[in-house]
Amino acid sequence: MFLFTSTVFAQEDGIRIFSNPIVHNFSDKEYDGYIQNWDIAQDSSGFIYIANLGKILQYDGTYWKGTQVDNNRALSITEGKGGKLYIGGVGSFGYLDKSDRDTAITPEYHSLIPLLPDSNVSISNVWNVLPHGESVFFQQKNALFHLKEGQINIFKPQKQFFKSYKVNDKVLISDVSEGHYTVGDEMSFWPNSDKLAGRKVMVMLPYKEDTWLVADLTEGLSLFDGDNVRKLESEVDEFLIENKVYAGIELPDGSYLFGTLNGGIVQVDKEGRLLRKIDNNTKLQSNQVHSLFLDEANNIWAALGNGLSLIEVLSPISYLDERNGIAGTVIDIEVQGDYLYASTTEGLFRLHIYDYKAGVRSKFETLLDKSIRCEKISSYNNQLLVDCGNRIYRVFEGTEIELFEEKNIRIISRFTQRNNYYVLSRNSFQIFNSNHKPVFVNNEFGYEVISSVEEEDGDLWIATVSNGVFRIESDFFESFDNFDSHLHHYEVPHNQDDQALRVFNISGEAVIGSSAGLYHYDVESDSLVPDHRFGEEMADTERQVFLMEEDANGNIYVRSNREHQILLKEEDGYRYTEAGLKRIDANQVNRIYTHESGLVWMASNEGIIQYDSSMDPFLDPEYEESYNAHVREVRVRGDSLINADLNNRGYELEYKDNELRFQYSATYYKESSKIRYQVKLEGFEENWSSWTPEVQKDYTNIPEGSYTFKVRAKNVYDSISEIDTFSFTVLPPWYRSWWAYSLYVVLIGGLLYGLHKIRINRLMREHRIRNRIASDLHDEVSATLSSISYFAQAIRQVSDEKQSERFVDLISESAGDAKEKITDIIWSIDPEKDSWVDLLSKCRRFASDLFESKGMEYELNIESDINKPLDIELRQHLWLIFKELVVNAARHSEADRVEVQLGMQQNTLELRVRDNGIGLEKPLDQYNGKGLKSIRDRVEKIGADLELHNSDKGTFWLMTLDM
């Protein structure tokens, strides 16, 4: 209602401006298809689908994808119940539906031809598809196929079907000779529609209750109320007939668009008045229009004979530019009488803006030579004053008269309260009367002037580039005397590099714009102070204000910080908003002009930008624009596709697949190149990323865990989309999986148990060794001590002194022997002696002491250390074997020389004992002495080999032990 009411107001005001909407064209190279497009639809996700001559195109705002259909020819497409997209093509019809395969980038096509009953009807070109409740109708010239509950019924024409339409809740189809039929489960004749027979009705749209707007190739536009057909008498009838109207839609503001096969598109109101024409002269890619489609965001899509166009017919922003005959950068704008005047770098132009007689005049006419640069314009006494080429012209009813020449003119403006006007140049300040004669001239007021305004009290304010602002009291203009005494100078207290100031008239009072926000004049302090009346945004010392213009309702249009804003007048002040003005990205805007109709025109380097607030929904603070962001593709290592926007279930990825690329888009089509995205991998990142135009994000080396990728978009209006998500889990590597941890527990438990068993066995072995040593100690020492006890008793019993001395000697010898055995046993069980160094040192020391005590020559070759294992048992056996062999050589061989060698030969331990004594009288195995038996037992226990070489020249012992 807001949009409709405002539009009606504008029409009643009589404004008829043929402005150009924003048009974005898509070529066949962009969408990678055939140049011909036939129909357009949109699904519930917001994706746009195009029936291209070669395939079905899908567009998500960033990426184009294609789906092949039967015979590779698509002619019609529409969305039916449940979100399915139904397709009509050449010799086929079917539908698109989401694929069960995660890696299917686009929906899959399913043919409905197998459902056809046996019939003699051949499938030709299916030009239209119409959903209706549970039914879908596919129309070709010789048949209408009715799909319902998985079955197809066929309706046939009396002669030939021409066109089909869906109007309100009716599905209609026309027969060339009969009229129109309503179609449901049955096909029945529409009463009185025979009055439309033979007219080749191409478009039928709702008009009012029980009334339809008809566009045909015979009469143009007509109204049919169910009983009668009435000619609308539209301004576009001839155009529609000559250019072959082919498609049409109704817009939310109550107007209509009609596409033609030869002349592009026209927009008309309900009275049939032409509102605008959109063709290849206004940037439409082709004049051949096959269909028009209104999407969820009120964009118009046009399927063309050459490409595809997106037309923002309902945008509050449109343009008057070279397409309307205006050339150059527009510097100033003024409305005088029925005309809009524009001064540009290439001349002076005017455009009729009111509805007179034959309709819209869309072209500017040139008033002066195009080569002349025209700048400032001022309305004065129903005529126009304009500065062109350093000359002042008076323009009245299309006639230009040169008044005078003046160089470096900066401002021409009339006094609102006096019948004078003034001219400010770089060198002077002059005031002229109605006869264009100067009444005041000051050639010393030579400043680089930017702007000036007259306050309601008559004071005149002048702003300069680098010299602050000046105020001229109103009293001066009564007599033009004492100029200097009426002139006051002010500076803005700021430290910005740009010292240029501008002055604006807001509600009859001067407001000063600077590079440090707004200021106004404070009477009490006679100075400029920050102006907070327009909100803190405008008083911000970082805001550079270029232009301000107030409209008839008190709203203020602003250009600051190279962007545009509106200060909407409210009861308690102003509400700051950018609204639809965010779409303006002109580099240079020189003037804002607010017209009484509500239209706002801006002079820019892109021509005249037109803003219609009645079409701007963003002025409503409660308005929210809804659209979606989409995770379109997820790839592993930038290659393997695992998801294509069709499923969003939780995925489990192997750890080796922990490098992912996400591609995303937003189904918002107004200036999609300005969409920015934020992403966050929940579980990996705490905060959203910065806003960026990038449409993909890579993650590498993602740890194992569960994650949700999130994406959202922000459009050109700073509206934020719904969030789309993709959840997945990265499984741990095999060595960190649950079964691996179970295995680790078993292995570690087994290892600990094994170590425990080894330690227990070792302790038991040592315990057994110590028990054996204790037993040896008991056996060896007990026998010796018993002998000592026996000898002691014997001494008491004998009286012979010599016998007593012999027993004393025996006791001494037995005690020494016991001491030696105890020493050996204590050494063998001492853990600090468990090393080769200690053993070998003990062997060397024992042998040398023994041989020297016997006065024998000897040679010892005993290594100092051996790098092999040595346990307590081996140490004891080796020591006792060594001791027995050396003692035998020293005490029993009667030798005078002994050689002993102990060391490693490769991996074999060798003990050699050689003497030059008397040798043995019989073989070794025939000796039963305790010493030799001990040697044989110990050699066997350690697994060694023992050899004895005996001769009359002595004995040679060799023991070898593999280590």
CSV table of N, CA and C in Angstrom, one decimal, residues 279-351:
chain,number,residue,atom,x,y,z
A,279,ASP,N,14.8,-0.8,-24.1
A,279,ASP,CA,15.2,-1.5,-25.3
A,279,ASP,C,16.7,-1.4,-25.5
A,280,ASN,N,17.1,-1.8,-26.7
A,280,ASN,CA,18.6,-1.8,-26.8
A,280,ASN,C,19.2,-0.4,-26.9
A,281,ASN,N,18.4,0.6,-26.9
A,281,ASN,CA,18.9,2.0,-26.8
A,281,ASN,C,19.0,2.4,-25.3
A,282,THR,N,18.5,1.6,-24.4
A,282,THR,CA,18.6,1.8,-23.0
A,282,THR,C,19.3,0.7,-22.3
A,283,LYS,N,20.2,0.1,-23.0
A,283,LYS,CA,21.1,-1.0,-22.5
A,283,LYS,C,20.5,-2.3,-22.4
A,284,LEU,N,19.3,-2.5,-22.8
A,284,LEU,CA,18.8,-3.9,-22.9
A,284,LEU,C,19.6,-4.6,-24.0
A,285,GLN,N,19.9,-5.9,-23.7
A,285,GLN,CA,20.9,-6.6,-24.6
A,285,GLN,C,20.2,-6.9,-25.9
A,286,SER,N,18.9,-7.1,-25.9
A,286,SER,CA,18.3,-7.5,-27.2
A,286,SER,C,16.8,-7.0,-27.1
A,287,ASN,N,16.3,-6.6,-28.3
A,287,ASN,CA,14.9,-6.2,-28.3
A,287,ASN,C,13.9,-7.4,-28.5
A,288,GLN,N,14.4,-8.6,-28.6
A,288,GLN,CA,13.6,-9.8,-28.7
A,288,GLN,C,13.4,-10.4,-27.4
A,289,VAL,N,12.2,-10.2,-26.8
A,289,VAL,CA,11.9,-10.6,-25.5
A,289,VAL,C,10.9,-11.8,-25.5
A,290,HIS,N,11.4,-12.9,-24.9
A,290,HIS,CA,10.6,-14.2,-24.9
A,290,HIS,C,9.8,-14.3,-23.7
A,291,SER,N,10.3,-13.9,-22.6
A,291,SER,CA,9.5,-13.9,-21.3
A,291,SER,C,10.0,-12.9,-20.3
A,292,LEU,N,9.2,-12.6,-19.3
A,292,LEU,CA,9.5,-11.7,-18.2
A,292,LEU,C,9.2,-12.4,-16.9
A,293,PHE,N,10.0,-12.3,-16.0
A,293,PHE,CA,9.8,-12.9,-14.7
A,293,PHE,C,10.2,-12.0,-13.5
A,294,LEU,N,9.3,-12.0,-12.5
A,294,LEU,CA,9.5,-11.2,-11.3
A,294,LEU,C,9.9,-12.1,-10.2
A,295,ASP,N,11.2,-11.9,-9.7
A,295,ASP,CA,11.7,-12.7,-8.7
A,295,ASP,C,11.2,-12.3,-7.3
A,296,GLU,N,11.7,-13.0,-6.2
A,296,GLU,CA,11.3,-12.7,-4.9
A,296,GLU,C,11.7,-11.3,-4.4
A,297,ALA,N,12.8,-10.8,-5.0
A,297,ALA,CA,13.3,-9.5,-4.5
A,297,ALA,C,12.8,-8.3,-5.5
A,298,ASN,N,11.8,-8.6,-6.3
A,298,ASN,CA,11.2,-7.7,-7.2
A,298,ASN,C,12.2,-7.2,-8.3
A,299,ASN,N,13.1,-8.1,-8.7
A,299,ASN,CA,13.9,-7.9,-9.9
A,299,ASN,C,13.1,-8.5,-11.1
A,300,ILE,N,13.3,-7.8,-12.2
A,300,ILE,CA,12.7,-8.3,-13.4
A,300,ILE,C,13.8,-9.0,-14.3
A,301,TRP,N,13.5,-10.2,-14.6
A,301,TRP,CA,14.4,-11.0,-15.5
A,301,TRP,C,13.8,-11.1,-16.9
A,302,ALA,N,14.6,-10.9,-17.9
A,302,ALA,CA,14.1,-10.9,-19.2
A,302,ALA,C,14.9,-12.0,-20.0
A,303,ALA,N,14.1,-13.0,-20.5
A,303,ALA,CA,14.8,-14.0,-21.4
A,303,ALA,C,14.7,-13.5,-22.8
A,304,LEU,N,15.9,-13.4,-23.4
A,304,LEU,CA,16.0,-12.6,-24.7
A,304,LEU,C,16.4,-13.5,-25.8
A,305,GLY,N,16.2,-13.0,-27.0
A,305,GLY,CA,16.7,-13.8,-28.2
A,305,GLY,C,18.2,-13.8,-28.2
A,306,ASN,N,18.9,-12.9,-27.5
A,306,ASN,CA,20.3,-12.8,-27.4
A,306,ASN,C,20.7,-12.5,-26.0
A,307,GLY,N,20.8,-13.5,-25.2
A,307,GLY,CA,21.3,-13.3,-23.8
A,307,GLY,C,20.1,-13.2,-22.8
A,308,LEU,N,20.5,-12.6,-21.7
A,308,LEU,CA,19.6,-12.5,-20.5
A,308,LEU,C,19.8,-11.1,-19.8
A,309,SER,N,18.7,-10.5,-19.3
A,309,SER,CA,18.9,-9.2,-18.7
A,309,SER,C,18.2,-9.2,-17.3
A,310,LEU,N,18.8,-8.6,-16.4
A,310,LEU,CA,18.2,-8.3,-15.1
A,310,LEU,C,17.9,-6.8,-15.0
A,311,ILE,N,16.6,-6.4,-14.8
A,311,ILE,CA,16.2,-5.1,-14.9
A,311,ILE,C,15.5,-4.7,-13.6
A,312,GLU,N,16.1,-3.6,-13.0
A,312,GLU,CA,15.5,-3.2,-11.7
A,312,GLU,C,14.5,-2.1,-11.9
A,313,VAL,N,13.4,-2.5,-12.5
A,313,VAL,CA,12.3,-1.5,-12.8
A,313,VAL,C,11.8,-0.9,-11.5
A,314,LEU,N,11.7,-1.6,-10.4
A,314,LEU,CA,11.1,-1.1,-9.2
A,314,LEU,C,12.2,-0.5,-8.2
A,315,SER,N,13.4,-0.3,-8.7
A,315,SER,CA,14.4,0.3,-7.9
A,315,SER,C,14.1,1.8,-7.8
A,316,PRO,N,14.4,2.4,-6.6
A,316,PRO,CA,14.2,3.9,-6.5
A,316,PRO,C,15.2,4.7,-7.3
A,317,ILE,N,16.3,4.0,-7.7
A,317,ILE,CA,17.3,4.7,-8.5
A,317,ILE,C,17.1,4.4,-10.0
A,318,SER,N,17.2,5.5,-10.8
A,318,SER,CA,17.2,5.4,-12.2
A,318,SER,C,18.0,6.5,-12.8
A,319,TYR,N,18.2,6.6,-14.1
A,319,TYR,CA,19.1,7.5,-14.7
A,319,TYR,C,18.5,8.2,-15.9
A,320,LEU,N,18.9,9.5,-16.0
A,320,LEU,CA,18.7,10.3,-17.2
A,320,LEU,C,20.1,10.6,-17.7
A,321,ASP,N,20.4,10.1,-18.9
A,321,ASP,CA,21.8,10.2,-19.3
A,321,ASP,C,21.9,10.3,-20.8
A,322,GLU,N,23.0,9.8,-21.4
A,322,GLU,CA,23.1,9.9,-22.9
A,322,GLU,C,22.0,9.2,-23.6
A,323,ARG,N,21.4,8.2,-23.0
A,323,ARG,CA,20.2,7.5,-23.6
A,323,ARG,C,19.1,8.4,-23.8
A,324,ASN,N,19.0,9.5,-23.0
A,324,ASN,CA,18.0,10.5,-23.1
A,324,ASN,C,18.4,11.8,-23.8
A,325,GLY,N,19.6,11.7,-24.4
A,325,GLY,CA,20.1,12.8,-25.2
A,325,GLY,C,20.9,13.9,-24.5
A,326,ILE,N,21.2,13.6,-23.2
A,326,ILE,CA,22.1,14.6,-22.5
A,326,ILE,C,23.5,14.1,-22.6
A,327,ALA,N,24.4,15.1,-22.7
A,327,ALA,CA,25.8,14.7,-22.9
A,327,ALA,C,26.7,15.4,-21.9
A,328,GLY,N,27.8,14.8,-21.6
A,328,GLY,CA,28.8,15.4,-20.7
A,328,GLY,C,28.5,15.1,-19.2
A,329,THR,N,29.3,15.6,-18.3
A,329,THR,CA,29.1,15.6,-16.9
A,329,THR,C,28.2,16.7,-16.5
A,330,VAL,N,27.1,16.3,-15.7
A,330,VAL,CA,26.1,17.3,-15.3
A,330,VAL,C,26.6,18.1,-14.1
A,331,ILE,N,26.6,19.4,-14.2
A,331,ILE,CA,27.1,20.2,-13.2
A,331,ILE,C,26.0,20.8,-12.3
A,332,ASP,N,24.9,21.3,-12.9
A,332,ASP,CA,23.9,21.9,-12.1
A,332,ASP,C,22.5,21.5,-12.7
A,333,ILE,N,21.5,21.6,-11.9
A,333,ILE,CA,20.1,21.3,-12.3
A,333,ILE,C,19.2,22.4,-11.8
A,334,GLU,N,18.2,22.6,-12.6
A,334,GLU,CA,17.1,23.6,-12.1
A,334,GLU,C,15.8,23.2,-12.9
A,335,VAL,N,14.7,23.4,-12.2
A,335,VAL,CA,13.4,23.3,-12.8
A,335,VAL,C,12.8,24.6,-13.0
A,336,GLN,N,12.4,24.9,-14.2
A,336,GLN,CA,11.7,26.2,-14.5
A,336,GLN,C,10.5,25.9,-15.3
A,337,GLY,N,9.3,26.2,-14.8
A,337,GLY,CA,8.1,25.9,-15.5
A,337,GLY,C,7.9,24.4,-15.7
A,338,ASP,N,7.7,24.0,-17.0
A,338,ASP,CA,7.5,22.6,-17.3
A,338,ASP,C,8.8,21.8,-17.6
A,339,TYR,N,9.9,22.4,-17.4
A,339,TYR,CA,11.1,21.8,-17.9
A,339,TYR,C,12.2,21.6,-16.8
A,340,LEU,N,12.9,20.5,-17.0
A,340,LEU,CA,14.1,20.2,-16.2
A,340,LEU,C,15.3,20.7,-17.0
A,341,TYR,N,16.1,21.6,-16.5
A,341,TYR,CA,17.2,22.1,-17.2
A,341,TYR,C,18.5,21.5,-16.5
A,342,ALA,N,19.5,21.2,-17.4
A,342,ALA,CA,20.7,20.6,-16.9
A,342,ALA,C,21.9,21.3,-17.6
A,343,SER,N,22.8,21.8,-16.8
A,343,SER,CA,24.0,22.4,-17.4
A,343,SER,C,25.1,21.3,-17.3
A,344,THR,N,25.9,21.1,-18.4
A,344,THR,CA,26.9,20.0,-18.4
A,344,THR,C,28.2,20.6,-19.0
A,345,THR,N,29.2,19.8,-19.0
A,345,THR,CA,30.4,20.2,-19.7
A,345,THR,C,30.3,20.3,-21.2
A,346,GLU,N,29.1,19.9,-21.7
A,346,GLU,CA,29.0,20.0,-23.2
A,346,GLU,C,27.7,20.8,-23.6
A,347,GLY,N,27.2,21.7,-22.7
A,347,GLY,CA,26.2,22.5,-23.1
A,347,GLY,C,25.0,22.6,-22.1
A,348,LEU,N,23.9,23.1,-22.5
A,348,LEU,CA,22.7,23.3,-21.7
A,348,LEU,C,21.6,22.5,-22.4
A,349,PHE,N,20.9,21.7,-21.5
A,349,PHE,CA,19.8,20.8,-22.0
A,349,PHE,C,18.5,21.0,-21.2
A,350,ARG,N,17.4,20.7,-21.9
A,350,ARG,CA,16.2,20.7,-21.1
A,350,ARG,C,15.3,19.5,-21.5
A,351,LEU,N,14.4,19.1,-20.5
A,351,LEU,CA,13.5,18.0,-20.7
A,351,LEU,C,12.2,18.3,-20.2
